[in-house]
Amino acid sequence: MKISEKLKSSSPVFSFEFFPPKDEAGFQSLFETIGRLKSANPAFVSVTYGAGGSTRSKTVDLVGKIKNDIAIESMAHLTCVGHQKNEIVSVLDSLQTLGIENVLALRGDPSKGEEKFVKTEGGFSYASELVSFIKSKFSFCIGAACYPEGHIECPDLQIDMDNLKRKVDAGVDFLITQLFFDNRHYFDFIDKARQEGINIPIVPGIMPVLNLKQSQRFTKMCGASLSDSLLAKFDGVQEDPEKVREIGINHAIDQCRDLLRSGAPGIHFYTLNRSKATLAILEHLQG
């Protein structure tokens, strides 16, 4: 089923993001995680796509197994990095054969060892081009990314919004945000997007702080921020993993409740292939 149809529900839509593990043991662990999270009745799950297509076959195989063997709707990430058009067609053909109906179209991060994105000859420079290409040849429901605090490579928020509008106009059906920890970023972003005529569903992406140093690395990499008020909650407990985890989960619960109460269509959880924190949050939201 297409995610755009699921997002028409009057109830919040919950979804999870996973990444393909490196080895068989990792896959076994991931399937156990997915099995536990299935109890939360997710609307869909997404599977990331490694830099330069490094997990291309794993992503395709994994979304197929999740949908056809585990019976959860799945969405494959697809990036421009390192791919010519014919290679992208091959991936999309494989997904279509597996019955996958949803794709998250991304430009992708620069290849390993490169500071800036470099277009592959015969490929695409922007996610908007990838979206337009998919729309012209296939019937996938297309999701895309958006950045409440701005794309890390685009310091001008208006230009970033113009780029998003171009991408949406190319054929995007819904958006998922980059992670954020202060809901004001999401609400301000929604207001600006609606003013620009972007009226498709925008699902907030949430990742609880379970390890403060790890979260600080993530925010630095993606251009998000940890607010002073949130950081203050960790004062004096940074060396206590259980306390950090408790604070992080409680903050995420408060975030999600506020988002849903204010009209967000659902929550997309960045799980890092783990289940306990996500289930703890959902228990409070669905209870």
mmCIF file of C-alpha atoms in Angstrom:
data_model
loop_
_atom_site.group_PDB
_atom_site.id
_atom_site.type_symbol
_atom_site.label_atom_id
_atom_site.label_comp_id
_atom_site.label_asym_id
_atom_site.label_seq_id
_atom_site.Cartn_x
_atom_site.Cartn_y
_atom_site.Cartn_z
ATOM 1 C CA MET A 1 0.000 0.000 0.000
ATOM 2 C CA LYS A 2 1.238 3.478 -0.790
ATOM 3 C CA ILE A 3 2.334 5.545 2.205
ATOM 4 C CA SER A 4 0.451 8.561 0.843
ATOM 5 C CA GLU A 5 -2.754 6.573 1.394
ATOM 6 C CA LYS A 6 -1.757 5.619 4.924
ATOM 7 C CA LEU A 7 -1.105 9.274 5.725
ATOM 8 C CA LYS A 8 -4.755 10.058 5.002
ATOM 9 C CA SER A 9 -5.676 8.240 8.217
ATOM 10 C CA SER A 10 -7.267 10.234 11.013
ATOM 11 C CA SER A 11 -4.978 8.397 13.459
ATOM 12 C CA PRO A 12 -1.235 9.161 13.842
ATOM 13 C CA VAL A 13 1.033 7.179 11.525
ATOM 14 C CA PHE A 14 4.083 5.669 13.234
ATOM 15 C CA SER A 15 7.061 4.435 11.234
ATOM 16 C CA PHE A 16 10.650 3.277 11.749
ATOM 17 C CA GLU A 17 13.944 3.647 9.907
ATOM 18 C CA PHE A 18 16.541 0.870 9.721
ATOM 19 C CA PHE A 19 19.888 0.468 7.982
ATOM 20 C CA PRO A 20 21.255 -2.725 6.356
ATOM 21 C CA PRO A 21 23.697 -4.488 8.729
ATOM 22 C CA LYS A 22 27.212 -5.426 7.657
ATOM 23 C CA ASP A 23 27.051 -9.168 8.329
ATOM 24 C CA GLU A 24 24.725 -12.111 8.876
ATOM 25 C CA ALA A 25 24.772 -11.735 12.650
ATOM 26 C CA GLY A 26 23.679 -8.141 12.215
ATOM 27 C CA PHE A 27 20.796 -9.193 9.984
ATOM 28 C CA GLN A 28 19.654 -11.761 12.524
ATOM 29 C CA SER A 29 19.705 -9.103 15.230
ATOM 30 C CA LEU A 30 17.814 -6.665 12.994
ATOM 31 C CA PHE A 31 15.077 -9.190 12.198
ATOM 32 C CA GLU A 32 14.633 -9.755 15.929
ATOM 33 C CA THR A 33 14.349 -5.969 16.388
ATOM 34 C CA ILE A 34 11.790 -5.713 13.592
ATOM 35 C CA GLY A 35 9.844 -8.573 15.137
ATOM 36 C CA ARG A 36 9.637 -6.728 18.450
ATOM 37 C CA LEU A 37 8.661 -3.462 16.790
ATOM 38 C CA LYS A 38 5.963 -5.169 14.721
ATOM 39 C CA SER A 39 3.914 -5.384 17.918
ATOM 40 C CA ALA A 40 3.561 -1.590 17.731
ATOM 41 C CA ASN A 41 1.745 -1.971 14.388
ATOM 42 C CA PRO A 42 3.882 0.452 12.343
ATOM 43 C CA ALA A 43 2.350 1.923 9.209
ATOM 44 C CA PHE A 44 5.641 1.381 7.397
ATOM 45 C CA VAL A 45 9.385 1.054 7.815
ATOM 46 C CA SER A 46 12.171 2.495 5.697
ATOM 47 C CA VAL A 47 15.600 1.084 4.880
ATOM 48 C CA THR A 48 18.558 3.372 4.201
ATOM 49 C CA TYR A 49 20.885 3.246 1.221
ATOM 50 C CA GLY A 50 24.637 3.358 1.842
ATOM 51 C CA ALA A 51 26.901 6.050 0.396
ATOM 52 C CA GLY A 52 27.547 5.475 -3.282
ATOM 53 C CA GLY A 53 25.060 2.623 -3.309
ATOM 54 C CA SER A 54 27.315 0.579 -1.029
ATOM 55 C CA THR A 55 24.320 -1.307 0.388
ATOM 56 C CA ARG A 56 22.272 -1.336 -2.809
ATOM 57 C CA SER A 57 21.540 -5.075 -2.974
ATOM 58 C CA LYS A 58 21.114 -5.335 0.802
ATOM 59 C CA THR A 59 18.584 -2.510 0.805
ATOM 60 C CA VAL A 60 16.569 -4.115 -1.990
ATOM 61 C CA ASP A 61 16.660 -7.546 -0.355
ATOM 62 C CA LEU A 62 15.792 -6.176 3.076
ATOM 63 C CA VAL A 63 12.755 -4.125 2.024
ATOM 64 C CA GLY A 64 11.513 -7.149 0.088
ATOM 65 C CA LYS A 65 11.798 -9.442 3.122
ATOM 66 C CA ILE A 66 10.210 -6.903 5.443
ATOM 67 C CA LYS A 67 7.195 -6.541 3.169
ATOM 68 C CA ASN A 68 6.800 -10.082 1.887
ATOM 69 C CA ASP A 69 8.044 -12.204 4.811
ATOM 70 C CA ILE A 70 7.346 -10.020 7.867
ATOM 71 C CA ALA A 71 4.252 -8.340 6.361
ATOM 72 C CA ILE A 72 5.099 -4.719 7.166
ATOM 73 C CA GLU A 73 4.835 -2.070 4.455
ATOM 74 C CA SER A 74 8.353 -0.977 3.516
ATOM 75 C CA MET A 75 10.061 1.887 1.730
ATOM 76 C CA ALA A 76 13.502 1.827 0.114
ATOM 77 C CA HIS A 77 15.827 4.808 0.237
ATOM 78 C CA LEU A 78 17.411 5.619 -3.131
ATOM 79 C CA THR A 79 20.227 8.119 -3.717
ATOM 80 C CA CYS A 80 21.838 9.808 -6.696
ATOM 81 C CA VAL A 81 25.360 9.144 -5.423
ATOM 82 C CA GLY A 82 27.489 6.979 -7.688
ATOM 83 C CA HIS A 83 24.647 5.930 -9.996
ATOM 84 C CA GLN A 84 23.899 6.437 -13.667
ATOM 85 C CA LYS A 85 20.288 6.537 -14.804
ATOM 86 C CA ASN A 86 20.322 2.960 -16.071
ATOM 87 C CA GLU A 87 21.533 1.721 -12.672
ATOM 88 C CA ILE A 88 18.728 3.589 -10.931
ATOM 89 C CA VAL A 89 16.222 2.033 -13.331
ATOM 90 C CA SER A 90 17.635 -1.390 -12.462
ATOM 91 C CA VAL A 91 17.128 -0.757 -8.725
ATOM 92 C CA LEU A 92 13.593 0.504 -9.280
ATOM 93 C CA ASP A 93 12.764 -2.492 -11.489
ATOM 94 C CA SER A 94 13.984 -4.818 -8.723
ATOM 95 C CA LEU A 95 11.886 -3.025 -6.122
ATOM 96 C CA GLN A 96 8.831 -3.130 -8.350
ATOM 97 C CA THR A 97 9.281 -6.868 -8.904
ATOM 98 C CA LEU A 98 9.283 -7.359 -5.122
ATOM 99 C CA GLY A 99 6.007 -5.487 -4.806
ATOM 100 C CA ILE A 100 7.537 -2.408 -3.180
ATOM 101 C CA GLU A 101 5.368 0.663 -3.763
ATOM 102 C CA ASN A 102 7.305 3.347 -1.868
ATOM 103 C CA VAL A 103 10.673 5.034 -2.414
ATOM 104 C CA LEU A 104 12.450 7.788 -0.470
ATOM 105 C CA ALA A 105 14.297 9.794 -3.126
ATOM 106 C CA LEU A 106 17.477 11.493 -1.877
ATOM 107 C CA ARG A 107 20.487 13.194 -3.368
ATOM 108 C CA GLY A 108 22.661 11.457 -0.794
ATOM 109 C CA ASP A 109 25.770 12.438 1.126
ATOM 110 C CA PRO A 110 29.124 12.922 -0.636
ATOM 111 C CA SER A 111 31.005 9.711 -1.335
ATOM 112 C CA LYS A 112 33.585 8.613 1.209
ATOM 113 C CA GLY A 113 36.703 10.761 1.016
ATOM 114 C CA GLU A 114 34.933 13.625 -0.752
ATOM 115 C CA GLU A 115 33.881 16.869 0.933
ATOM 116 C CA LYS A 116 31.289 17.835 -1.647
ATOM 117 C CA PHE A 117 28.725 15.927 -3.660
ATOM 118 C CA VAL A 118 29.967 15.084 -7.157
ATOM 119 C CA LYS A 119 27.473 14.184 -9.865
ATOM 120 C CA THR A 120 28.056 10.824 -11.520
ATOM 121 C CA GLU A 121 28.330 11.144 -15.293
ATOM 122 C CA GLY A 122 24.978 10.074 -16.677
ATOM 123 C CA GLY A 123 23.342 10.519 -13.288
ATOM 124 C CA PHE A 124 21.629 13.269 -11.311
ATOM 125 C CA SER A 125 22.804 16.321 -9.396
ATOM 126 C CA TYR A 126 19.732 16.879 -7.225
ATOM 127 C CA ALA A 127 16.976 14.913 -5.540
ATOM 128 C CA SER A 128 14.446 16.944 -7.556
ATOM 129 C CA GLU A 129 15.877 15.438 -10.763
ATOM 130 C CA LEU A 130 15.686 11.942 -9.285
ATOM 131 C CA VAL A 131 12.071 12.509 -8.218
ATOM 132 C CA SER A 132 11.092 13.751 -11.675
ATOM 133 C CA PHE A 133 12.813 10.767 -13.302
ATOM 134 C CA ILE A 134 11.058 8.228 -11.060
ATOM 135 C CA LYS A 135 7.697 9.927 -11.582
ATOM 136 C CA SER A 136 8.083 9.834 -15.357
ATOM 137 C CA LYS A 137 8.796 6.099 -15.554
ATOM 138 C CA PHE A 138 7.217 4.413 -12.510
ATOM 139 C CA SER A 139 4.155 4.587 -10.273
ATOM 140 C CA PHE A 140 5.959 4.571 -6.908
ATOM 141 C CA CYS A 141 4.744 6.714 -4.042
ATOM 142 C CA ILE A 142 7.693 9.071 -3.526
ATOM 143 C CA GLY A 143 8.870 10.429 -0.207
ATOM 144 C CA ALA A 144 11.670 12.953 0.255
ATOM 145 C CA ALA A 145 13.687 14.585 3.024
ATOM 146 C CA CYS A 146 13.369 18.077 4.443
ATOM 147 C CA TYR A 147 15.387 20.030 6.987
ATOM 148 C CA PRO A 148 13.635 22.119 9.668
ATOM 149 C CA GLU A 149 16.937 23.768 10.631
ATOM 150 C CA GLY A 150 18.145 24.003 7.037
ATOM 151 C CA HIS A 151 20.313 21.679 4.954
ATOM 152 C CA ILE A 152 23.855 21.636 6.269
ATOM 153 C CA GLU A 153 25.154 22.653 2.813
ATOM 154 C CA CYS A 154 22.690 25.518 2.419
ATOM 155 C CA PRO A 155 23.011 28.254 5.059
ATOM 156 C CA ASP A 156 20.275 30.368 3.451
ATOM 157 C CA LEU A 157 16.921 29.071 4.717
ATOM 158 C CA GLN A 158 14.943 30.696 1.908
ATOM 159 C CA ILE A 159 17.101 29.082 -0.763
ATOM 160 C CA ASP A 160 16.718 25.774 1.054
ATOM 161 C CA MET A 161 12.932 26.229 1.016
ATOM 162 C CA ASP A 162 13.019 27.123 -2.678
ATOM 163 C CA ASN A 163 14.949 23.916 -3.330
ATOM 164 C CA LEU A 164 12.368 21.949 -1.362
ATOM 165 C CA LYS A 165 9.500 23.508 -3.327
ATOM 166 C CA ARG A 166 11.236 22.523 -6.561
ATOM 167 C CA LYS A 167 11.600 18.967 -5.293
ATOM 168 C CA VAL A 168 7.981 18.725 -4.169
ATOM 169 C CA ASP A 169 6.745 20.144 -7.476
ATOM 170 C CA ALA A 170 8.719 17.409 -9.273
ATOM 171 C CA GLY A 171 6.375 14.814 -7.789
ATOM 172 C CA VAL A 172 6.969 14.196 -4.069
ATOM 173 C CA ASP A 173 3.972 12.731 -2.221
ATOM 174 C CA PHE A 174 5.136 13.289 1.374
ATOM 175 C CA LEU A 175 8.129 14.530 3.345
ATOM 176 C CA ILE A 176 10.071 13.222 6.352
ATOM 177 C CA THR A 177 12.138 15.702 8.352
ATOM 178 C CA GLN A 178 15.698 15.470 9.501
ATOM 179 C CA LEU A 179 15.899 14.799 13.242
ATOM 180 C CA PHE A 180 15.383 17.734 15.583
ATOM 181 C CA PHE A 181 15.091 18.166 19.348
ATOM 182 C CA ASP A 182 13.185 21.446 19.670
ATOM 183 C CA ASN A 183 9.655 21.369 18.247
ATOM 184 C CA ARG A 184 9.760 25.079 17.482
ATOM 185 C CA HIS A 185 11.981 24.221 14.510
ATOM 186 C CA TYR A 186 9.283 21.907 13.137
ATOM 187 C CA PHE A 187 6.378 24.271 13.692
ATOM 188 C CA ASP A 188 8.230 27.251 12.173
ATOM 189 C CA PHE A 189 9.228 25.068 9.225
ATOM 190 C CA ILE A 190 5.640 23.924 8.660
ATOM 191 C CA ASP A 191 4.420 27.530 8.644
ATOM 192 C CA LYS A 192 7.050 28.531 6.065
ATOM 193 C CA ALA A 193 6.402 25.477 3.904
ATOM 194 C CA ARG A 194 2.655 26.132 3.797
ATOM 195 C CA GLN A 195 3.303 29.767 2.903
ATOM 196 C CA GLU A 196 5.377 28.542 -0.045
ATOM 197 C CA GLY A 197 2.534 26.317 -1.246
ATOM 198 C CA ILE A 198 3.969 23.021 0.038
ATOM 199 C CA ASN A 199 0.815 21.271 1.210
ATOM 200 C CA ILE A 200 1.764 17.580 1.298
ATOM 201 C CA PRO A 201 2.135 15.708 4.640
ATOM 202 C CA ILE A 202 5.340 16.507 6.536
ATOM 203 C CA VAL A 203 6.210 13.774 9.031
ATOM 204 C CA PRO A 204 8.565 14.745 11.882
ATOM 205 C CA GLY A 205 11.645 12.550 12.304
ATOM 206 C CA ILE A 206 12.560 11.806 15.923
ATOM 207 C CA MET A 207 15.650 10.191 17.452
ATOM 208 C CA PRO A 208 15.850 10.095 21.264
ATOM 209 C CA VAL A 209 19.127 10.966 22.945
ATOM 210 C CA LEU A 210 20.398 7.640 24.285
ATOM 211 C CA ASN A 211 24.091 8.528 24.228
ATOM 212 C CA LEU A 212 24.866 12.230 24.497
ATOM 213 C CA LYS A 213 28.205 12.152 22.677
ATOM 214 C CA GLN A 214 26.691 10.106 19.868
ATOM 215 C CA SER A 215 23.792 12.547 19.519
ATOM 216 C CA GLN A 216 26.235 15.465 19.446
ATOM 217 C CA ARG A 217 28.115 13.765 16.600
ATOM 218 C CA PHE A 218 24.884 13.205 14.681
ATOM 219 C CA THR A 219 23.729 16.788 15.044
ATOM 220 C CA LYS A 220 27.107 18.097 13.910
ATOM 221 C CA MET A 221 26.986 15.889 10.830
ATOM 222 C CA CYS A 222 23.442 16.789 9.797
ATOM 223 C CA GLY A 223 23.152 20.429 10.832
ATOM 224 C CA ALA A 224 20.622 19.893 13.613
ATOM 225 C CA SER A 225 21.071 21.263 17.123
ATOM 226 C CA LEU A 226 20.692 20.298 20.767
ATOM 227 C CA SER A 227 19.081 23.184 22.632
ATOM 228 C CA ASP A 228 20.689 24.651 25.738
ATOM 229 C CA SER A 229 17.624 23.689 27.767
ATOM 230 C CA LEU A 230 17.931 20.046 26.703
ATOM 231 C CA LEU A 231 21.687 19.949 27.284
ATOM 232 C CA ALA A 232 21.135 21.378 30.765
ATOM 233 C CA LYS A 233 19.095 18.288 31.670
ATOM 234 C CA PHE A 234 22.239 16.177 31.257
ATOM 235 C CA ASP A 235 24.407 18.279 33.558
ATOM 236 C CA GLY A 236 26.053 16.056 36.141
ATOM 237 C CA VAL A 237 24.717 12.769 34.693
ATOM 238 C CA GLN A 238 26.685 12.424 31.454
ATOM 239 C CA GLU A 239 28.652 9.486 32.861
ATOM 240 C CA ASP A 240 25.466 7.676 33.938
ATOM 241 C CA PRO A 241 24.186 5.824 30.813
ATOM 242 C CA GLU A 242 20.876 4.832 32.381
ATOM 243 C CA LYS A 243 20.115 8.370 33.521
ATOM 244 C CA VAL A 244 21.051 9.789 30.108
ATOM 245 C CA ARG A 245 18.780 7.236 28.474
ATOM 246 C CA GLU A 246 15.899 8.048 30.819
ATOM 247 C CA ILE A 247 16.200 11.800 30.167
ATOM 248 C CA GLY A 248 16.481 11.248 26.417
ATOM 249 C CA ILE A 249 13.417 9.003 26.230
ATOM 250 C CA ASN A 250 11.326 11.318 28.385
ATOM 251 C CA HIS A 251 12.284 14.285 26.218
ATOM 252 C CA ALA A 252 11.300 12.343 23.079
ATOM 253 C CA ILE A 253 7.952 11.376 24.647
ATOM 254 C CA ASP A 254 7.244 15.036 25.427
ATOM 255 C CA GLN A 255 8.302 16.004 21.892
ATOM 256 C CA CYS A 256 6.044 13.427 20.264
ATOM 257 C CA ARG A 257 3.034 14.261 22.416
ATOM 258 C CA ASP A 258 3.379 17.945 21.581
ATOM 259 C CA LEU A 259 3.827 17.236 17.859
ATOM 260 C CA LEU A 260 0.795 14.974 17.639
ATOM 261 C CA ARG A 261 -1.346 17.296 19.751
ATOM 262 C CA SER A 262 -0.455 20.116 17.360
ATOM 263 C CA GLY A 263 -1.447 18.198 14.239
ATOM 264 C CA ALA A 264 1.640 16.303 13.022
ATOM 265 C CA PRO A 265 0.471 13.390 10.802
ATOM 266 C CA GLY A 266 2.622 10.891 12.685
ATOM 267 C CA ILE A 267 6.165 10.214 13.874
ATOM 268 C CA HIS A 268 9.069 8.640 11.987
ATOM 269 C CA PHE A 269 11.571 7.106 14.420
ATOM 270 C CA TYR A 270 15.273 6.885 13.613
ATOM 271 C CA THR A 271 15.837 3.596 15.471
ATOM 272 C CA LEU A 272 19.549 2.915 14.819
ATOM 273 C CA ASN A 273 18.355 -0.722 14.466
ATOM 274 C CA ARG A 274 17.286 -0.869 18.117
ATOM 275 C CA SER A 275 13.837 -1.419 19.576
ATOM 276 C CA LYS A 276 13.715 -0.775 23.327
ATOM 277 C CA ALA A 277 13.725 3.030 23.310
ATOM 278 C CA THR A 278 11.231 3.257 20.434
ATOM 279 C CA LEU A 279 8.873 0.795 22.133
ATOM 280 C CA ALA A 280 9.168 2.698 25.411
ATOM 281 C CA ILE A 281 8.149 5.916 23.658
ATOM 282 C CA LEU A 282 5.300 4.271 21.750
ATOM 283 C CA GLU A 283 3.972 2.676 24.909
ATOM 284 C CA HIS A 284 3.307 6.170 26.272
ATOM 285 C CA LEU A 285 1.931 7.490 22.980
ATOM 286 C CA GLN A 286 -0.375 4.563 22.255
ATOM 287 C CA GLY A 287 -1.342 3.795 25.839
#
